[in-house]
């Protein structure tokens, strides 16, 4: 099956930056949506950023203006550049791909294992 492997998580001081990478084991289906999600223990998983089949990019409200998602198709890799990090950004970050419109559908998506990002003051 398709595999997604995230990397780049770790601890970072508030106001700092970090970039996450998601390497996919094969070329992503052109009909699929790709994106990043995050989850804190006890809370629902929330959308961070997505790229739809038309190349349109969307961001979750809390990260608008601070995070940037991009994709390098030649490397089968998805990136998430995170700037001006805040303690509330602390979460497990997951990449995903699958059918969908604006975001991959949870029930049909393939997920990475997650990478932890911790932002401290």
mmCIF file of C-alpha atoms in Angstrom:
data_model
loop_
_atom_site.group_PDB
_atom_site.id
_atom_site.type_symbol
_atom_site.label_atom_id
_atom_site.label_comp_id
_atom_site.label_asym_id
_atom_site.label_seq_id
_atom_site.Cartn_x
_atom_site.Cartn_y
_atom_site.Cartn_z
ATOM 1 C CA UNK A 1 0.000 0.000 0.000
ATOM 2 C CA UNK A 2 0.987 3.619 -0.396
ATOM 3 C CA UNK A 3 3.143 4.863 2.476
ATOM 4 C CA UNK A 4 3.642 8.371 3.808
ATOM 5 C CA UNK A 5 6.522 9.191 6.136
ATOM 6 C CA UNK A 6 6.724 12.504 7.965
ATOM 7 C CA UNK A 7 9.824 14.091 9.414
ATOM 8 C CA UNK A 8 10.960 17.423 10.783
ATOM 9 C CA UNK A 9 9.111 17.554 14.069
ATOM 10 C CA UNK A 10 10.744 18.570 17.311
ATOM 11 C CA UNK A 11 10.889 21.343 19.877
ATOM 12 C CA UNK A 12 11.052 24.973 18.835
ATOM 13 C CA UNK A 13 10.865 28.259 20.697
ATOM 14 C CA UNK A 14 7.781 30.416 20.225
ATOM 15 C CA UNK A 15 8.263 32.751 17.295
ATOM 16 C CA UNK A 16 10.574 30.316 15.566
ATOM 17 C CA UNK A 17 10.211 28.278 12.400
ATOM 18 C CA UNK A 18 10.307 24.664 11.358
ATOM 19 C CA UNK A 19 9.632 22.745 8.159
ATOM 20 C CA UNK A 20 7.940 19.373 7.987
ATOM 21 C CA UNK A 21 8.360 16.911 5.131
ATOM 22 C CA UNK A 22 6.162 14.064 4.003
ATOM 23 C CA UNK A 23 7.706 11.575 1.607
ATOM 24 C CA UNK A 24 5.246 9.425 -0.308
ATOM 25 C CA UNK A 25 6.274 6.001 -1.581
ATOM 26 C CA UNK A 26 4.917 6.627 -5.076
ATOM 27 C CA UNK A 27 3.541 9.433 -7.205
ATOM 28 C CA UNK A 28 0.376 10.861 -5.736
ATOM 29 C CA UNK A 29 -2.765 10.196 -7.719
ATOM 30 C CA UNK A 30 -3.629 13.317 -9.706
ATOM 31 C CA UNK A 31 -7.247 12.931 -8.682
ATOM 32 C CA UNK A 32 -6.368 13.021 -4.983
ATOM 33 C CA UNK A 33 -6.142 15.853 -2.515
ATOM 34 C CA UNK A 34 -3.129 16.156 -0.226
ATOM 35 C CA UNK A 35 -2.863 17.922 3.065
ATOM 36 C CA UNK A 36 -1.602 18.336 6.595
ATOM 37 C CA UNK A 37 -3.602 17.806 9.757
ATOM 38 C CA UNK A 38 -2.794 18.102 13.424
ATOM 39 C CA UNK A 39 -4.177 16.648 16.598
ATOM 40 C CA UNK A 40 -3.814 17.276 20.303
ATOM 41 C CA UNK A 41 -4.674 14.524 22.756
ATOM 42 C CA UNK A 42 -8.327 14.758 23.662
ATOM 43 C CA UNK A 43 -9.232 16.944 20.690
ATOM 44 C CA UNK A 44 -10.410 16.269 17.171
ATOM 45 C CA UNK A 45 -7.980 16.168 14.301
ATOM 46 C CA UNK A 46 -8.072 19.464 12.420
ATOM 47 C CA UNK A 47 -7.054 20.520 8.943
ATOM 48 C CA UNK A 48 -3.914 22.620 8.681
ATOM 49 C CA UNK A 49 -3.330 22.980 4.944
ATOM 50 C CA UNK A 50 -4.400 21.277 1.737
ATOM 51 C CA UNK A 51 -3.760 21.293 -1.998
ATOM 52 C CA UNK A 52 -6.691 20.197 -4.098
ATOM 53 C CA UNK A 53 -6.771 18.677 -7.571
ATOM 54 C CA UNK A 54 -6.797 22.119 -9.177
ATOM 55 C CA UNK A 55 -3.746 23.199 -7.221
ATOM 56 C CA UNK A 56 -5.779 25.460 -4.970
ATOM 57 C CA UNK A 57 -4.360 25.840 -1.481
ATOM 58 C CA UNK A 58 -6.400 26.201 1.687
ATOM 59 C CA UNK A 59 -5.376 26.768 5.282
ATOM 60 C CA UNK A 60 -7.023 26.293 8.593
ATOM 61 C CA UNK A 61 -7.875 29.633 10.152
ATOM 62 C CA UNK A 62 -5.382 29.423 13.069
ATOM 63 C CA UNK A 63 -2.379 29.056 10.740
ATOM 64 C CA UNK A 64 -3.263 31.479 7.949
ATOM 65 C CA UNK A 65 -0.437 33.872 7.256
ATOM 66 C CA UNK A 66 2.054 31.755 9.190
ATOM 67 C CA UNK A 67 2.185 28.333 7.488
ATOM 68 C CA UNK A 68 2.878 27.509 3.851
ATOM 69 C CA UNK A 69 2.201 24.176 2.161
ATOM 70 C CA UNK A 70 3.952 23.062 -1.012
ATOM 71 C CA UNK A 71 4.502 19.933 -3.050
ATOM 72 C CA UNK A 72 7.453 18.696 -5.066
ATOM 73 C CA UNK A 73 6.009 16.126 -7.444
ATOM 74 C CA UNK A 74 9.450 15.087 -8.702
ATOM 75 C CA UNK A 75 10.304 13.912 -5.184
ATOM 76 C CA UNK A 76 6.822 12.735 -4.203
ATOM 77 C CA UNK A 77 7.160 15.028 -1.224
ATOM 78 C CA UNK A 78 4.814 17.374 0.585
ATOM 79 C CA UNK A 79 6.139 20.178 2.793
ATOM 80 C CA UNK A 80 4.777 22.382 5.515
ATOM 81 C CA UNK A 81 6.774 25.505 6.302
ATOM 82 C CA UNK A 82 5.761 26.767 9.730
ATOM 83 C CA UNK A 83 6.672 30.300 10.772
ATOM 84 C CA UNK A 84 5.942 32.417 13.833
ATOM 85 C CA UNK A 85 5.125 29.308 15.804
ATOM 86 C CA UNK A 86 2.950 29.625 18.877
ATOM 87 C CA UNK A 87 2.505 27.305 21.873
ATOM 88 C CA UNK A 88 -0.992 26.506 20.636
ATOM 89 C CA UNK A 89 0.573 24.991 17.505
ATOM 90 C CA UNK A 90 1.886 22.160 19.669
ATOM 91 C CA UNK A 91 0.392 18.958 18.272
ATOM 92 C CA UNK A 92 1.029 15.761 16.389
ATOM 93 C CA UNK A 93 1.161 16.634 12.705
ATOM 94 C CA UNK A 94 0.027 14.185 10.038
ATOM 95 C CA UNK A 95 0.139 14.259 6.269
ATOM 96 C CA UNK A 96 -2.522 12.567 4.201
ATOM 97 C CA UNK A 97 -3.635 11.970 0.652
ATOM 98 C CA UNK A 98 -6.802 10.625 -0.840
ATOM 99 C CA UNK A 99 -10.011 11.450 -2.650
ATOM 100 C CA UNK A 100 -11.812 14.583 -1.668
ATOM 101 C CA UNK A 101 -12.700 18.069 -2.758
ATOM 102 C CA UNK A 102 -11.091 20.739 -0.593
ATOM 103 C CA UNK A 103 -9.586 18.265 1.880
ATOM 104 C CA UNK A 104 -8.839 14.532 1.796
ATOM 105 C CA UNK A 105 -11.739 12.535 3.135
ATOM 106 C CA UNK A 106 -10.778 11.093 6.508
ATOM 107 C CA UNK A 107 -12.353 7.706 5.889
ATOM 108 C CA UNK A 108 -10.598 7.167 2.551
ATOM 109 C CA UNK A 109 -7.266 8.875 3.098
ATOM 110 C CA UNK A 110 -3.876 7.296 3.576
ATOM 111 C CA UNK A 111 -2.090 8.767 6.589
ATOM 112 C CA UNK A 112 1.462 9.121 7.753
ATOM 113 C CA UNK A 113 2.502 8.078 11.239
ATOM 114 C CA UNK A 114 2.689 11.647 12.499
ATOM 115 C CA UNK A 115 5.496 13.848 13.751
ATOM 116 C CA UNK A 116 5.339 15.748 17.030
ATOM 117 C CA UNK A 117 5.843 19.512 17.097
ATOM 118 C CA UNK A 118 6.278 21.165 20.477
ATOM 119 C CA UNK A 119 6.439 24.939 20.806
ATOM 120 C CA UNK A 120 7.741 26.374 24.069
ATOM 121 C CA UNK A 121 7.895 29.890 25.454
#
